[in-house]
mmCIF file of C-alpha atoms and ligand atoms in Angstrom:
data_model
loop_
_atom_site.group_PDB
_atom_site.id
_atom_site.type_symbol
_atom_site.label_atom_id
_atom_site.label_comp_id
_atom_site.label_asym_id
_atom_site.label_seq_id
_atom_site.Cartn_x
_atom_site.Cartn_y
_atom_site.Cartn_z
ATOM 1 C CA MET X 1 -21.889 59.582 -58.004
ATOM 2 C CA LYS X 2 -23.747 60.221 -54.193
ATOM 3 C CA PRO X 3 -22.989 57.338 -51.977
ATOM 4 C CA LEU X 4 -25.836 55.421 -50.734
ATOM 5 C CA ILE X 5 -26.404 53.665 -47.043
ATOM 6 C CA ALA X 6 -29.195 51.836 -46.852
ATOM 7 C CA GLY X 7 -31.180 50.659 -43.918
ATOM 8 C CA ASN X 8 -31.978 46.874 -44.327
ATOM 9 C CA TRP X 9 -34.744 46.866 -41.231
ATOM 10 C CA LYS X 10 -35.719 42.864 -41.310
ATOM 11 C CA MET X 11 -38.555 41.728 -39.084
ATOM 12 C CA ASN X 12 -37.376 44.335 -36.237
ATOM 13 C CA LEU X 13 -38.565 47.371 -33.955
ATOM 14 C CA THR X 14 -41.820 48.731 -32.924
ATOM 15 C CA ALA X 15 -43.899 51.941 -34.998
ATOM 16 C CA LYS X 16 -42.585 53.743 -31.878
ATOM 17 C CA GLU X 17 -39.202 52.640 -31.958
ATOM 18 C CA ALA X 18 -38.864 52.675 -36.729
ATOM 19 C CA VAL X 19 -40.146 56.290 -35.595
ATOM 20 C CA HIS X 20 -37.951 57.243 -32.933
ATOM 21 C CA LEU X 21 -35.371 56.040 -35.215
ATOM 22 C CA ILE X 22 -36.039 58.444 -38.583
ATOM 23 C CA ASP X 23 -36.186 61.277 -35.772
ATOM 24 C CA ASN X 24 -32.813 61.036 -34.707
ATOM 25 C CA LEU X 25 -30.734 60.366 -38.333
ATOM 26 C CA VAL X 26 -28.913 63.531 -39.289
ATOM 27 C CA VAL X 27 -28.535 62.933 -42.986
ATOM 28 C CA PRO X 28 -25.757 65.124 -44.643
ATOM 29 C CA GLU X 29 -26.424 66.461 -48.152
ATOM 30 C CA ASP X 30 -23.819 64.414 -49.952
ATOM 31 C CA VAL X 31 -25.411 61.267 -48.861
ATOM 32 C CA ASP X 32 -28.084 58.754 -49.782
ATOM 33 C CA VAL X 33 -30.068 57.715 -47.402
ATOM 34 C CA VAL X 34 -33.036 54.863 -47.278
ATOM 35 C CA VAL X 35 -34.428 52.768 -44.726
ATOM 36 C CA CYS X 36 -36.302 49.491 -45.510
ATOM 37 C CA PRO X 37 -38.394 48.301 -42.322
ATOM 38 C CA SER X 38 -40.890 45.382 -42.656
ATOM 39 C CA TYR X 39 -44.121 45.926 -44.370
ATOM 40 C CA PRO X 40 -46.653 46.870 -41.528
ATOM 41 C CA TYR X 41 -44.161 49.820 -40.196
ATOM 42 C CA LEU X 42 -44.042 50.983 -44.885
ATOM 43 C CA ALA X 43 -46.821 53.558 -44.389
ATOM 44 C CA LEU X 44 -45.684 54.640 -41.329
ATOM 45 C CA THR X 45 -41.641 54.996 -42.024
ATOM 46 C CA VAL X 46 -43.173 57.339 -46.059
ATOM 47 C CA ALA X 47 -44.622 59.744 -43.089
ATOM 48 C CA ALA X 48 -41.774 59.798 -40.578
ATOM 49 C CA VAL X 49 -39.637 60.892 -43.340
ATOM 50 C CA LEU X 50 -41.655 63.821 -45.388
ATOM 51 C CA LYS X 51 -39.324 66.569 -44.087
ATOM 52 C CA LYS X 52 -36.431 64.376 -43.888
ATOM 53 C CA SER X 53 -34.034 63.644 -47.262
ATOM 54 C CA ILE X 54 -34.320 60.162 -46.192
ATOM 55 C CA GLN X 55 -36.275 57.126 -49.141
ATOM 56 C CA VAL X 56 -37.735 54.363 -48.217
ATOM 57 C CA GLY X 57 -38.275 51.184 -49.623
ATOM 58 C CA GLY X 58 -39.325 47.774 -48.719
ATOM 59 C CA GLN X 59 -37.950 44.559 -48.235
ATOM 60 C CA ASP X 60 -39.199 42.451 -51.452
ATOM 61 C CA CYS X 61 -42.129 42.207 -54.027
ATOM 62 C CA HIS X 62 -44.349 39.542 -55.502
ATOM 63 C CA PRO X 63 -43.876 39.998 -59.196
ATOM 64 C CA ALA X 64 -47.316 40.475 -60.054
ATOM 65 C CA ASP X 65 -48.898 43.582 -59.416
ATOM 66 C CA GLU X 66 -51.773 42.797 -57.699
ATOM 67 C CA GLY X 67 -53.798 39.173 -57.129
ATOM 68 C CA ALA X 68 -54.444 36.004 -54.867
ATOM 69 C CA TYR X 69 -51.443 35.592 -53.781
ATOM 70 C CA THR X 70 -52.253 35.489 -49.639
ATOM 71 C CA GLY X 71 -48.915 37.638 -46.844
ATOM 72 C CA ASP X 72 -47.245 39.087 -50.515
ATOM 73 C CA VAL X 73 -46.532 42.365 -51.307
ATOM 74 C CA SER X 74 -46.660 43.725 -55.139
ATOM 75 C CA ALA X 75 -44.104 46.314 -56.243
ATOM 76 C CA LYS X 76 -47.767 48.249 -57.427
ATOM 77 C CA MET X 77 -48.479 48.896 -53.994
ATOM 78 C CA LEU X 78 -44.767 49.763 -52.672
ATOM 79 C CA GLN X 79 -44.883 52.902 -55.715
ATOM 80 C CA ASP X 80 -48.851 53.985 -54.456
ATOM 81 C CA ILE X 81 -47.756 53.971 -50.288
ATOM 82 C CA GLY X 82 -44.594 55.941 -51.240
ATOM 83 C CA CYS X 83 -42.119 53.906 -51.055
ATOM 84 C CA THR X 84 -38.798 54.601 -53.899
ATOM 85 C CA TYR X 85 -36.218 51.225 -52.830
ATOM 86 C CA VAL X 86 -36.864 48.132 -53.266
ATOM 87 C CA ILE X 87 -34.075 45.217 -51.593
ATOM 88 C CA LEU X 88 -34.271 41.906 -54.066
ATOM 89 C CA GLY X 89 -32.335 38.293 -53.913
ATOM 90 C CA HIS X 90 -32.097 39.075 -50.584
ATOM 91 C CA SER X 91 -29.508 36.283 -49.109
ATOM 92 C CA GLU X 92 -31.853 35.282 -46.253
ATOM 93 C CA ARG X 93 -35.009 35.706 -48.800
ATOM 94 C CA ARG X 94 -33.093 32.845 -50.831
ATOM 95 C CA LEU X 95 -32.676 30.869 -48.075
ATOM 96 C CA HIS X 96 -35.507 30.553 -46.383
ATOM 97 C CA HIS X 97 -38.177 31.444 -48.979
ATOM 98 C CA GLY X 98 -36.428 29.160 -51.579
ATOM 99 C CA GLU X 99 -35.997 32.300 -54.647
ATOM 100 C CA THR X 100 -34.417 31.387 -57.580
ATOM 101 C CA ASN X 101 -32.121 33.531 -59.890
ATOM 102 C CA SER X 102 -35.546 33.069 -61.760
ATOM 103 C CA MET X 103 -38.129 34.606 -59.756
ATOM 104 C CA ILE X 104 -35.843 37.239 -58.758
ATOM 105 C CA GLN X 105 -35.527 38.645 -62.344
ATOM 106 C CA SER X 106 -39.219 38.716 -62.744
ATOM 107 C CA LYS X 107 -39.517 41.125 -59.259
ATOM 108 C CA VAL X 108 -37.141 42.767 -60.339
ATOM 109 C CA THR X 109 -38.846 43.181 -63.995
ATOM 110 C CA ALA X 110 -41.626 44.038 -61.925
ATOM 111 C CA ALA X 111 -39.958 46.546 -59.581
ATOM 112 C CA MET X 112 -38.771 48.249 -62.096
ATOM 113 C CA ALA X 113 -41.465 48.470 -64.242
ATOM 114 C CA LYS X 114 -42.885 50.413 -61.212
ATOM 115 C CA ASP X 115 -40.314 52.997 -61.146
ATOM 116 C CA LEU X 116 -39.084 51.655 -57.782
ATOM 117 C CA ARG X 117 -35.023 51.390 -57.648
ATOM 118 C CA VAL X 118 -33.984 47.953 -56.912
ATOM 119 C CA ILE X 119 -31.410 46.772 -54.636
ATOM 120 C CA LEU X 120 -29.902 44.293 -56.677
ATOM 121 C CA CYS X 121 -27.826 41.442 -53.307
ATOM 122 C CA ILE X 122 -25.656 39.060 -54.870
ATOM 123 C CA GLY X 123 -22.938 37.254 -52.630
ATOM 124 C CA GLU X 124 -20.941 33.671 -52.056
ATOM 125 C CA THR X 125 -22.233 31.544 -49.778
ATOM 126 C CA ASP X 126 -19.322 30.271 -46.851
ATOM 127 C CA ALA X 127 -18.630 26.761 -49.106
ATOM 128 C CA GLN X 128 -18.031 28.420 -51.862
ATOM 129 C CA ASN X 129 -15.769 31.040 -50.778
ATOM 130 C CA GLN X 130 -13.502 28.652 -49.373
ATOM 131 C CA ALA X 131 -13.753 26.428 -52.855
ATOM 132 C CA ASN X 132 -12.544 29.981 -54.705
ATOM 133 C CA GLN X 133 -16.374 29.603 -56.067
ATOM 134 C CA THR X 134 -17.459 33.569 -55.719
ATOM 135 C CA LEU X 135 -16.804 35.619 -58.744
ATOM 136 C CA ALA X 136 -18.219 32.090 -60.709
ATOM 137 C CA VAL X 137 -21.038 32.785 -58.543
ATOM 138 C CA LEU X 138 -21.334 36.280 -58.430
ATOM 139 C CA ALA X 139 -21.786 36.435 -62.906
ATOM 140 C CA GLU X 140 -24.675 33.645 -62.031
ATOM 141 C CA GLN X 141 -26.521 35.776 -59.950
ATOM 142 C CA LEU X 142 -25.845 38.640 -61.609
ATOM 143 C CA THR X 143 -26.578 36.912 -65.597
ATOM 144 C CA GLN X 144 -29.868 35.123 -64.626
ATOM 145 C CA SER X 145 -31.533 37.643 -62.379
ATOM 146 C CA LEU X 146 -30.921 40.587 -64.334
ATOM 147 C CA PRO X 147 -33.677 41.480 -66.719
ATOM 148 C CA ALA X 148 -32.044 41.635 -70.456
ATOM 149 C CA ASP X 149 -33.448 45.589 -70.143
ATOM 150 C CA VAL X 150 -32.378 46.788 -67.233
ATOM 151 C CA MET X 151 -32.521 50.634 -66.459
ATOM 152 C CA ALA X 152 -28.941 52.227 -64.468
ATOM 153 C CA ASP X 153 -30.809 54.591 -63.043
ATOM 154 C CA ARG X 154 -32.896 51.782 -61.784
ATOM 155 C CA LEU X 155 -30.237 49.783 -60.144
ATOM 156 C CA ALA X 156 -27.931 49.307 -57.045
ATOM 157 C CA VAL X 157 -26.921 46.190 -57.047
ATOM 158 C CA ALA X 158 -25.100 45.015 -53.359
ATOM 159 C CA TYR X 159 -22.856 42.672 -52.983
ATOM 160 C CA GLU X 160 -22.993 41.123 -49.981
ATOM 161 C CA PRO X 161 -20.605 37.522 -48.824
ATOM 162 C CA VAL X 162 -22.947 35.699 -47.346
ATOM 163 C CA TRP X 163 -20.846 34.701 -44.453
ATOM 164 C CA ALA X 164 -20.753 38.385 -43.686
ATOM 165 C CA ILE X 165 -24.046 38.641 -42.719
ATOM 166 C CA GLY X 166 -24.299 39.276 -39.275
ATOM 167 C CA THR X 167 -21.588 36.877 -38.521
ATOM 168 C CA GLY X 168 -19.285 39.662 -37.707
ATOM 169 C CA ARG X 169 -17.011 39.271 -39.854
ATOM 170 C CA THR X 170 -16.176 41.437 -43.070
ATOM 171 C CA ALA X 171 -14.673 40.323 -46.670
ATOM 172 C CA THR X 172 -10.610 42.274 -46.761
ATOM 173 C CA GLY X 173 -10.971 44.994 -48.325
ATOM 174 C CA GLU X 174 -9.179 43.112 -51.140
ATOM 175 C CA ASP X 175 -11.712 40.726 -51.683
ATOM 176 C CA ILE X 176 -14.145 43.469 -51.349
ATOM 177 C CA SER X 177 -12.558 45.152 -54.209
ATOM 178 C CA ARG X 178 -11.539 42.319 -56.742
ATOM 179 C CA ALA X 179 -15.675 41.345 -56.428
ATOM 180 C CA HIS X 180 -16.546 45.273 -57.001
ATOM 181 C CA GLY X 181 -13.969 45.534 -59.599
ATOM 182 C CA PHE X 182 -15.442 42.438 -61.603
ATOM 183 C CA ILE X 183 -19.339 43.824 -60.676
ATOM 184 C CA ARG X 184 -18.402 46.701 -62.751
ATOM 185 C CA LYS X 185 -16.977 44.608 -65.582
ATOM 186 C CA HIS X 186 -20.074 42.250 -65.820
ATOM 187 C CA LEU X 187 -22.419 45.655 -65.723
ATOM 188 C CA SER X 188 -20.028 47.820 -68.327
ATOM 189 C CA SER X 189 -21.032 44.840 -70.663
ATOM 190 C CA ARG X 190 -25.044 44.710 -70.986
ATOM 191 C CA VAL X 191 -26.207 47.801 -69.607
ATOM 192 C CA PRO X 192 -26.264 51.083 -70.984
ATOM 193 C CA ALA X 193 -25.041 53.915 -68.590
ATOM 194 C CA SER X 194 -23.545 51.397 -66.309
ATOM 195 C CA GLU X 195 -21.525 53.620 -64.679
ATOM 196 C CA LYS X 196 -24.305 55.604 -62.343
ATOM 197 C CA ILE X 197 -24.810 51.847 -60.996
ATOM 198 C CA PRO X 198 -24.506 52.286 -57.462
ATOM 199 C CA LEU X 199 -22.489 49.134 -55.616
ATOM 200 C CA LEU X 200 -22.850 48.081 -52.199
ATOM 201 C CA TYR X 201 -21.270 46.062 -50.078
ATOM 202 C CA GLY X 202 -23.675 44.675 -47.292
ATOM 203 C CA GLY X 203 -22.431 41.858 -44.279
ATOM 204 C CA SER X 204 -21.826 43.412 -41.080
ATOM 205 C CA VAL X 205 -21.098 46.401 -41.410
ATOM 206 C CA ASN X 206 -20.543 48.919 -38.241
ATOM 207 C CA ALA X 207 -19.376 52.578 -37.659
ATOM 208 C CA LYS X 208 -16.468 51.239 -37.069
ATOM 209 C CA ASN X 209 -15.259 49.276 -39.855
ATOM 210 C CA ALA X 210 -17.778 51.749 -42.165
ATOM 211 C CA MET X 211 -15.203 54.578 -43.090
ATOM 212 C CA SER X 212 -12.288 51.983 -44.851
ATOM 213 C CA ILE X 213 -15.155 49.903 -46.504
ATOM 214 C CA LEU X 214 -16.411 53.002 -47.970
ATOM 215 C CA SER X 215 -13.470 54.450 -49.021
ATOM 216 C CA LEU X 216 -12.203 51.050 -51.315
ATOM 217 C CA ALA X 217 -12.169 51.898 -54.861
ATOM 218 C CA GLU X 218 -15.958 50.714 -56.703
ATOM 219 C CA VAL X 219 -17.508 50.927 -53.362
ATOM 220 C CA ASN X 220 -20.315 53.863 -53.614
ATOM 221 C CA GLY X 221 -22.573 52.830 -50.290
ATOM 222 C CA VAL X 222 -23.120 50.140 -47.687
ATOM 223 C CA LEU X 223 -26.441 47.144 -47.567
ATOM 224 C CA VAL X 224 -26.186 47.771 -43.050
ATOM 225 C CA GLY X 225 -28.452 45.028 -41.131
ATOM 226 C CA GLY X 226 -27.940 45.600 -37.327
ATOM 227 C CA ALA X 227 -26.168 48.883 -37.371
ATOM 228 C CA SER X 228 -28.906 50.174 -38.406
ATOM 229 C CA LEU X 229 -31.114 49.715 -35.792
ATOM 230 C CA LYS X 230 -29.287 51.577 -33.765
ATOM 231 C CA ILE X 231 -29.356 55.385 -33.319
ATOM 232 C CA ASP X 232 -25.951 55.991 -33.320
ATOM 233 C CA ASP X 233 -24.237 53.714 -34.916
ATOM 234 C CA PHE X 234 -26.525 54.410 -38.065
ATOM 235 C CA ASN X 235 -25.258 57.912 -37.627
ATOM 236 C CA GLN X 236 -21.756 57.202 -37.836
ATOM 237 C CA ILE X 237 -21.853 55.061 -40.984
ATOM 238 C CA ILE X 238 -23.522 57.757 -42.838
ATOM 239 C CA HIS X 239 -21.673 60.585 -41.600
ATOM 240 C CA ALA X 240 -18.802 58.218 -42.852
ATOM 241 C CA ALA X 241 -20.032 58.633 -46.193
ATOM 242 C CA SER X 242 -20.154 62.574 -46.211
ATOM 243 C CA SER X 243 -17.236 64.052 -48.328
ATOM 244 C CA GLN X 244 -16.151 60.558 -50.278
HETATM 245 P P1 PGA F 301 -26.020 42.680 -40.998
HETATM 246 O O1 PGA F 301 -26.515 42.713 -42.604
HETATM 247 O O2 PGA F 301 -25.487 43.923 -41.767
HETATM 248 O O3 PGA F 301 -26.820 42.945 -39.855
HETATM 249 O O4 PGA F 301 -24.883 41.705 -41.729
HETATM 250 C C1 PGA F 301 -26.322 42.399 -43.770
HETATM 251 C C2 PGA F 301 -27.310 42.555 -44.194
HETATM 252 O O5 PGA F 301 -28.609 41.126 -44.338
HETATM 253 O O6 PGA F 301 -28.147 43.315 -45.999
#
């Protein structure tokens, strides 16, 4: 499978900066790249990537197609404007918006029904890590946030230890391999053709550590926050994935 490099821009950039960043990204043929801007910039990003092999995703979606949900955006709308991906279950959504696994599951179902590829984020907190609960947390999040009839070609799973996001602390190669091996095994027990599902690592990925993370077994890509906002850094991460 081609490595998948996803940029989660979170609540950052201006319209001008987003277009400038896209214009300066260099994407080799053997790497899949997706960028996930905030809602106001989705449409202009879709237009900006037209001549490039870059895909665009949302950072969340509502489970309903439409209705009286002030401030929300549906998977149907993301699909309508040309998005092909959506990040779901990010720890910042779980923390700041009280998202539970069951809410996330209904969003995953809605997104897959609209042919979006879901990047499902899972990962343990620092306290859970210290208490050796990492694998139990991952098992619970996978079991409860994936629908029973999940389709392998519409899913990517991002292992993002909460304590590694935006902190400059990355998990060790050994910990990443252990978590990814566990996720792969879990998926193979319940999803047909699960070997097609890219497993991404996320949490303080940067231009310096990307190559070594991407070379680990069962790491098929990375989900990048801060470093995806900087042209040189993001290009270096994309380049590190080429020929992996
Ligand atoms: P970070 O964010 O790369 O800034 O740690 C990753 C993420 O939140 O997906």
